[in-house]
CSV table of C-alpha atoms in Angstrom, one decimal:
chain,number,residue,atom,x,y,z
A,887,MET,CA,107.4,125.1,103.5
A,888,ASP,CA,104.4,123.4,101.9
A,889,LEU,CA,101.2,122.5,103.7
A,890,ASN,CA,102.0,118.8,103.8
A,891,THR,CA,105.3,119.4,105.6
A,892,LEU,CA,103.7,121.9,107.9
A,893,TRP,CA,101.1,119.3,108.9
A,894,TYR,CA,103.7,116.7,109.3
A,895,LEU,CA,105.4,119.0,111.9
A,896,LEU,CA,102.2,119.9,113.6
A,897,ILE,CA,101.1,116.3,114.1
A,898,GLY,CA,104.6,115.5,115.4
A,899,LEU,CA,104.3,118.5,117.8
A,900,VAL,CA,101.0,117.3,119.2
A,901,ILE,CA,102.3,113.7,119.7
A,902,THR,CA,105.4,115.0,121.3
A,903,VAL,CA,103.5,117.2,123.8
A,904,TYR,CA,101.2,114.3,124.6
A,905,ALA,CA,104.2,112.0,125.2
A,906,ILE,CA,105.8,114.6,127.6
A,907,LEU,CA,102.5,115.4,129.5
A,908,ASP,CA,101.0,111.9,129.7
A,909,GLY,CA,104.6,110.5,130.0
A,910,TYR,CA,105.0,111.9,133.5
A,911,ASP,CA,101.4,111.1,134.3
A,912,LEU,CA,101.9,107.4,133.4
A,913,GLY,CA,105.3,107.4,135.1
A,914,VAL,CA,103.7,108.4,138.4
A,915,GLY,CA,101.3,105.6,137.9
A,916,LEU,CA,104.2,103.2,137.5
A,917,LEU,CA,105.9,104.5,140.7
A,918,HIS,CA,102.6,104.0,142.5
A,919,LEU,CA,103.3,100.2,142.7
A,920,SER,CA,106.4,100.9,144.8
A,921,THR,CA,104.7,103.1,147.5
A,922,ARG,CA,105.0,102.0,151.1
A,923,ASP,CA,102.0,103.7,152.8
A,924,GLU,CA,98.8,105.6,152.2
A,925,GLY,CA,100.6,109.0,152.6
A,926,GLU,CA,102.9,108.3,149.6
A,927,ARG,CA,100.0,106.9,147.5
A,928,ARG,CA,97.9,110.1,148.4
A,929,VAL,CA,100.8,112.3,147.3
A,930,ASN,CA,101.1,110.4,144.0
A,931,LEU,CA,97.4,110.7,143.2
A,932,ASN,CA,97.2,114.3,144.3
A,933,SER,CA,100.1,115.3,142.1
A,934,ILE,CA,98.4,114.1,138.9
A,935,GLY,CA,94.7,114.2,140.0
A,936,PRO,CA,93.9,117.7,138.6
A,937,LEU,CA,96.1,117.2,135.5
A,938,TRP,CA,95.8,113.8,133.9
A,939,ASP,CA,92.5,114.3,132.0
A,940,GLY,CA,93.8,117.6,130.6
A,941,ASN,CA,97.0,115.9,129.5
A,942,GLU,CA,95.0,113.4,127.4
A,943,VAL,CA,93.3,116.2,125.5
A,944,TRP,CA,96.5,116.2,123.4
A,945,LEU,CA,95.8,112.6,122.5
A,946,ILE,CA,92.3,113.4,121.4
A,947,ALA,CA,93.6,116.4,119.5
A,948,GLY,CA,96.2,114.3,117.8
A,949,GLY,CA,93.8,111.6,116.8
A,950,GLY,CA,91.2,114.1,115.5
A,951,THR,CA,93.8,116.0,113.5
A,952,LEU,CA,95.3,112.9,112.0
A,953,PHE,CA,91.8,111.8,110.9
A,954,ALA,CA,91.1,115.1,109.1
A,955,VAL,CA,94.6,115.7,107.6
A,956,PHE,CA,96.0,112.3,106.9
A,957,PRO,CA,92.8,110.1,106.6
A,958,VAL,CA,94.6,107.3,104.8
A,959,VAL,CA,97.2,107.0,107.6
A,960,TYR,CA,94.4,107.2,110.2
A,961,SER,CA,92.4,104.4,108.6
A,962,ALA,CA,95.4,102.2,107.9
A,963,LEU,CA,96.8,102.5,111.4
A,964,LEU,CA,93.4,102.1,113.1
A,965,SER,CA,92.9,98.9,111.1
A,966,ALA,CA,96.4,97.6,111.7
A,967,PHE,CA,96.6,98.6,115.4
A,968,TYR,CA,93.0,97.7,116.2
A,969,ILE,CA,94.0,95.4,119.0
A,970,LEU,CA,96.8,97.6,120.3
A,971,PHE,CA,94.6,100.7,120.3
A,972,SER,CA,91.8,98.8,122.1
A,973,LEU,CA,94.3,97.6,124.7
A,974,LEU,CA,95.7,101.1,125.1
A,975,LEU,CA,92.3,102.7,125.6
A,976,ILE,CA,91.2,100.0,128.0
A,977,SER,CA,94.4,100.7,130.0
A,978,LEU,CA,93.8,104.4,130.1
A,979,ILE,CA,90.1,103.9,131.1
A,980,PHE,CA,91.2,101.4,133.8
A,981,ARG,CA,93.6,104.0,135.2
A,982,ALA,CA,90.9,106.6,135.3
A,983,ILE,CA,88.3,104.5,137.0
A,984,SER,CA,90.9,103.2,139.5
A,985,ILE,CA,91.5,106.8,140.7
A,986,GLU,CA,87.7,107.3,141.2
A,987,PHE,CA,86.8,103.8,142.6
A,988,ARG,CA,89.6,103.7,145.3
A,989,ASN,CA,87.9,106.5,147.2
A,990,LYS,CA,84.4,104.8,147.1
A,991,SER,CA,85.3,102.9,150.3
A,992,ALA,CA,87.7,103.4,153.2
A,993,SER,CA,88.6,99.7,153.2
A,994,HIS,CA,92.4,99.2,153.0
A,995,GLY,CA,92.0,96.1,150.8
A,996,TRP,CA,89.6,97.9,148.4
A,997,GLN,CA,92.0,100.9,148.0
A,998,ARG,CA,95.0,98.6,147.6
A,999,LEU,CA,93.2,96.7,144.9
A,1000,TRP,CA,92.5,99.8,142.9
A,1001,ASP,CA,96.0,101.1,143.5
A,1002,ILE,CA,97.4,98.0,141.9
A,1003,CYS,CA,95.0,98.3,139.0
A,1004,PHE,CA,96.1,101.9,138.6
A,1005,GLY,CA,99.8,100.9,138.5
A,1006,PHE,CA,99.3,98.1,136.1
A,1007,GLY,CA,97.1,100.2,133.9
A,1008,SER,CA,99.9,102.7,133.7
A,1009,ILE,CA,102.5,100.0,132.8
A,1010,SER,CA,100.3,98.5,130.1
A,1011,ALA,CA,99.4,101.9,128.6
A,1012,SER,CA,103.1,102.8,128.3
A,1013,LEU,CA,104.0,99.4,127.0
A,1014,PHE,CA,101.3,99.4,124.2
A,1015,PHE,CA,102.3,103.0,123.3
A,1016,GLY,CA,105.9,101.8,122.8
A,1017,ILE,CA,104.9,98.7,120.9
A,1018,MET,CA,103.0,100.8,118.4
A,1019,LEU,CA,106.0,103.1,118.1
A,1020,GLY,CA,108.3,100.1,117.6
A,1021,ASN,CA,106.2,98.7,114.8
A,1022,ILE,CA,106.2,102.0,113.0
A,1023,LEU,CA,110.0,102.2,113.3
A,1024,LEU,CA,110.3,98.7,112.0
A,1025,GLY,CA,107.9,99.3,109.1
A,1026,LEU,CA,104.5,97.9,108.5
A,1027,PRO,CA,103.5,95.7,105.6
A,1028,VAL,CA,101.9,98.4,103.5
A,1029,ASN,CA,101.1,97.2,100.0
A,1030,GLU,CA,100.7,99.1,96.7
A,1031,GLU,CA,97.0,99.8,97.5
A,1032,GLN,CA,98.0,101.6,100.8
A,1033,ILE,CA,96.6,98.8,102.9
A,1034,ILE,CA,98.4,97.3,105.8
A,1035,THR,CA,98.4,93.5,105.5
A,1036,GLY,CA,99.8,91.0,108.0
A,1037,GLN,CA,98.5,89.3,111.1
A,1038,PRO,CA,97.8,91.2,114.4
A,1039,VAL,CA,100.0,88.7,116.3
A,1040,SER,CA,103.0,89.9,114.3
A,1041,LEU,CA,102.8,93.3,116.0
A,1042,PHE,CA,104.0,91.6,119.2
A,1043,ASN,CA,107.5,91.0,117.8
A,1044,LEU,CA,110.6,91.2,119.9
A,1045,TYR,CA,111.8,94.5,118.6
A,1046,ALA,CA,108.4,96.2,119.2
A,1047,ILE,CA,108.3,94.7,122.7
A,1048,PHE,CA,111.8,95.9,123.4
A,1049,THR,CA,110.8,99.4,122.3
A,1050,GLY,CA,107.8,99.2,124.6
A,1051,LEU,CA,110.2,98.3,127.5
A,1052,ILE,CA,112.4,101.4,126.7
A,1053,THR,CA,109.2,103.5,126.7
A,1054,VAL,CA,108.2,102.1,130.1
A,1055,THR,CA,111.7,103.0,131.4
A,1056,LEU,CA,111.6,106.5,129.9
A,1057,PHE,CA,108.2,107.3,131.3
A,1058,THR,CA,109.2,105.9,134.8
A,1059,LEU,CA,112.3,108.2,134.7
A,1060,HIS,CA,110.1,111.2,133.6
A,1061,GLY,CA,107.5,110.5,136.2
A,1062,ALA,CA,110.1,110.1,139.0
A,1063,VAL,CA,111.7,113.4,138.0
A,1064,TYR,CA,108.2,115.0,138.0
A,1065,MET,CA,107.6,113.7,141.5
A,1066,THR,CA,110.7,115.5,142.8
A,1067,LEU,CA,108.7,118.6,142.3
A,1068,LYS,CA,105.7,117.2,144.3
A,1069,ALA,CA,107.0,115.0,147.1
A,1070,ASP,CA,107.7,116.2,150.6
A,1071,GLU,CA,111.2,115.8,152.2
A,1072,VAL,CA,110.7,112.2,153.5
A,1073,TYR,CA,109.2,110.8,150.2
A,1074,LEU,CA,111.5,113.0,148.2
A,1075,HIS,CA,114.5,111.0,149.4
A,1076,ARG,CA,113.1,107.8,148.0
A,1077,ILE,CA,111.9,109.4,144.8
A,1078,LYS,CA,115.5,110.6,144.1
A,1079,ARG,CA,116.6,107.0,144.4
A,1080,TYR,CA,114.0,105.9,141.9
A,1081,VAL,CA,115.2,108.6,139.5
A,1082,LEU,CA,118.7,107.2,139.6
A,1083,ILE,CA,117.5,103.6,139.2
A,1084,ALA,CA,115.3,104.5,136.2
A,1085,TRP,CA,118.1,106.6,134.8
A,1086,PHE,CA,120.6,103.7,135.0
A,1087,ALA,CA,118.1,101.3,133.4
A,1088,PHE,CA,117.4,103.9,130.6
A,1089,ILE,CA,121.1,104.5,129.8
A,1090,ILE,CA,121.5,100.7,129.4
A,1091,LEU,CA,118.4,100.1,127.3
A,1092,TYR,CA,118.4,103.2,125.2
A,1093,PRO,CA,121.8,102.7,123.4
A,1094,ALA,CA,120.9,99.0,123.0
A,1095,GLY,CA,117.6,100.1,121.4
A,1096,VAL,CA,119.5,102.5,119.0
A,1097,ALA,CA,121.9,99.7,118.0
A,1098,VAL,CA,119.1,97.2,117.4
A,1099,THR,CA,117.2,99.8,115.3
A,1100,PHE,CA,120.3,100.4,113.2
A,1101,TYR,CA,120.6,96.6,112.6
A,1102,LYS,CA,116.9,96.0,112.0
A,1103,SER,CA,116.0,99.2,110.1
A,1104,PRO,CA,119.2,100.9,108.8
A,1105,ILE,CA,117.2,103.1,106.4
A,1106,MET,CA,116.1,105.0,109.5
A,1107,PHE,CA,119.5,106.5,109.8
A,1108,HIS,CA,120.0,107.7,106.2
A,1109,ALA,CA,118.2,111.0,106.8
A,1110,LEU,CA,119.7,111.4,110.2
A,1111,LEU,CA,123.3,111.2,108.9
A,1112,SER,CA,122.7,113.7,106.1
A,1113,SER,CA,120.6,116.3,108.0
A,1114,PRO,CA,122.2,119.2,109.8
A,1115,LEU,CA,119.3,119.1,112.3
A,1116,SER,CA,120.8,115.9,113.7
A,1117,ILE,CA,123.6,117.8,115.4
A,1118,PRO,CA,121.5,120.1,117.7
A,1119,LEU,CA,119.1,117.2,118.3
A,1120,GLY,CA,122.0,115.0,119.4
A,1121,ILE,CA,123.4,117.7,121.7
A,1122,ILE,CA,120.0,118.1,123.3
A,1123,ASN,CA,119.5,114.4,123.6
A,1124,ILE,CA,122.9,113.5,125.1
A,1125,GLY,CA,123.1,116.7,127.2
A,1126,SER,CA,119.7,116.0,128.7
A,1127,ILE,CA,120.6,112.4,129.7
A,1128,ILE,CA,123.8,113.6,131.3
A,1129,TYR,CA,122.2,116.6,133.1
A,1130,ILE,CA,119.3,114.8,134.8
A,1131,PRO,CA,121.2,113.1,137.6
A,1132,TYR,CA,123.4,116.2,138.1
A,1133,ALA,CA,120.3,118.4,138.5
A,1134,ILE,CA,118.7,116.0,140.8
A,1135,LYS,CA,121.8,115.8,143.0
A,1136,ALA,CA,122.0,119.6,143.0
A,1137,GLY,CA,118.4,120.0,144.0
A,1138,ARG,CA,117.5,121.7,140.8
A,1139,HIS,CA,114.3,119.7,140.3
A,1140,GLY,CA,112.6,122.1,137.9
A,1141,ARG,CA,115.6,122.0,135.6
A,1142,ALA,CA,115.8,118.2,135.8
A,1143,PHE,CA,112.1,118.1,134.7
A,1144,THR,CA,112.9,120.4,131.8
A,1145,ALA,CA,115.8,118.1,130.8
A,1146,SER,CA,113.6,114.9,130.9
A,1147,SER,CA,111.0,116.7,128.8
A,1148,LEU,CA,113.7,117.8,126.3
A,1149,LEU,CA,114.9,114.2,126.3
A,1150,ILE,CA,111.5,112.9,125.1
A,1151,ALA,CA,111.2,115.8,122.6
A,1152,SER,CA,114.6,115.1,121.1
A,1153,ILE,CA,113.8,111.3,120.8
A,1154,MET,CA,110.5,112.2,119.0
A,1155,GLY,CA,112.5,114.7,116.9
A,1156,PHE,CA,114.9,112.0,115.8
A,1157,ILE,CA,112.0,109.7,114.9
A,1158,GLY,CA,110.3,112.4,112.8
A,1159,LEU,CA,113.5,113.4,111.1
A,1160,SER,CA,114.4,109.8,110.2
A,1161,LEU,CA,111.0,109.0,108.8
A,1162,PHE,CA,110.2,112.2,106.9
A,1163,PRO,CA,108.3,112.3,104.6
A,1164,ALA,CA,107.0,108.8,105.5
A,1165,ILE,CA,104.5,108.5,108.3
A,1166,VAL,CA,104.1,104.8,108.1
A,1167,PRO,CA,107.1,103.2,106.3
A,1168,SER,CA,106.4,100.1,104.3
A,1169,SER,CA,108.4,96.9,105.1
A,1170,ILE,CA,107.4,95.5,101.6
A,1171,ASN,CA,108.7,98.3,99.4
A,1172,PRO,CA,109.7,101.8,100.6
A,1173,LEU,CA,107.8,103.2,97.5
A,1174,TYR,CA,104.5,101.9,99.1
A,1175,SER,CA,105.1,103.9,102.3
A,1176,LEU,CA,102.3,106.2,103.5
A,1177,THR,CA,103.8,109.7,103.4
A,1178,ALA,CA,102.8,113.3,104.1
A,1179,TYR,CA,102.1,113.6,100.3
A,1180,ASN,CA,100.4,110.4,99.2
A,1181,ALA,CA,98.3,109.9,102.3
A,1182,SER,CA,97.0,113.4,102.9
A,1183,ALA,CA,93.7,115.1,102.4
A,1184,GLY,CA,93.2,117.5,99.5
A,1185,PRO,CA,94.8,121.0,99.5
A,1186,TYR,CA,91.4,122.7,100.5
A,1187,THR,CA,91.0,120.5,103.5
A,1188,LEU,CA,94.6,121.1,104.6
A,1189,LYS,CA,94.0,124.9,104.4
A,1190,VAL,CA,90.7,124.8,106.3
A,1191,MET,CA,92.2,122.6,109.0
A,1192,GLN,CA,95.2,124.9,109.3
A,1193,THR,CA,92.9,127.8,110.1
A,1194,ILE,CA,90.9,125.7,112.6
A,1195,PHE,CA,93.9,124.1,114.2
A,1196,LEU,CA,95.9,127.3,114.6
A,1197,THR,CA,92.7,128.9,116.1
A,1198,VAL,CA,92.1,126.1,118.7
A,1199,LEU,CA,95.8,125.4,119.5
A,1200,PRO,CA,96.4,128.6,121.6
A,1201,PHE,CA,93.4,127.6,123.8
A,1202,ILE,CA,94.7,124.1,124.4
A,1203,ILE,CA,98.1,125.5,125.2
A,1204,GLY,CA,96.6,128.2,127.4
A,1205,TYR,CA,94.6,125.6,129.4
A,1206,THR,CA,97.6,123.3,129.8
A,1207,VAL,CA,99.8,126.1,131.1
A,1208,PHE,CA,97.0,127.5,133.3
A,1209,ILE,CA,96.2,124.2,135.0
A,1210,ASN,CA,99.8,123.4,135.6
A,1211,MET,CA,100.5,126.8,137.1
A,1212,VAL,CA,97.5,126.6,139.4
A,1213,PHE,CA,98.5,123.2,140.7
A,1214,LYS,CA,102.2,124.0,140.9
A,1215,GLY,CA,104.1,123.2,144.1
A,1216,LYS,CA,104.2,120.3,146.5
A,1217,ALA,CA,101.2,118.0,146.7
A,1218,GLY,CA,99.8,117.5,150.2
A,1219,ILE,CA,98.5,114.2,151.6
A,1220,HIS,CA,95.0,115.6,152.5
A,1221,GLU,CA,92.0,114.9,150.2
A,1222,GLU,CA,92.2,118.3,148.4
A,1223,GLY,CA,95.9,117.7,147.6
A,1224,TYR,CA,97.1,121.3,147.3
A,1225,SER,CA,96.9,123.9,150.1
A,1226,ASP,CA,96.0,127.5,149.2
A,1227,ALA,CA,99.5,128.5,150.0
A,1228,GLU,CA,100.9,126.1,147.4
A,1229,LYS,CA,98.7,127.5,144.6
A,1230,LEU,CA,99.5,130.6,142.7
């Protein structure tokens, strides 16, 4: 395996881990709009409070690595997605300050205001993430000079918005499955119902999204149909979808969360496999696409970054595992969120 392919895989890995970790985080924020009382809202916030900022480290790691390894892709995407990136960052910042500001006053109205802001910040962040993904799947107008042309308003096309809605549904499902690990018995009953609602919405939207993608961008399926990796990915993908409601009904919430994580990972795997070696396919001419080979830094930079990345990565993984193990278990409704008995 050459360095360019290795970096393609590593960048894909970082984005996939971010989608899994911040996916449940955003999903809990989406569910926050459906809570009935302060107790449920407190459980939601306590379940992600110690974790959400650590999860977004993966987003920073992905952006920084993309800048160093594929600078042409970084500059082209940042320029093309300037408005979408700005809206995504505003949404993420709004989520963060909502968590902090709601506790600055005991007023019910004040707290409800920031709860609503937190929920809508989660929806918009998921939607913009999906819209960016949809535009990449559709292909961007990359010209022969490796510059993305076109108007920003064209990014809000129907296909990209539909992809954004699928992303919102997927993150809602993932967040609801995560909350089955955190909610107490009373809230757990309602959370299980949300899992099934989100699951039904997903199994309707997801096949429709695949069909529309096949119609709009059939070239995406050429690599999938010829690669042997498509078979295990397909088994994981379909198996995860089928297993989630079964695991929830059987009370195997940890396995259900593993299945929803594998579902996200398999979708990202399909996307990476279908695009390779392109990172940003060109809708003007496939030969103009930004790939792991024509848009990468020089060999020396790739080698230096490999050493740095593989040195830092274990620390990021270690922190992620440690913080999730420490705050494992049911989230309480008191200010601290987790009792000592629930910590390892």
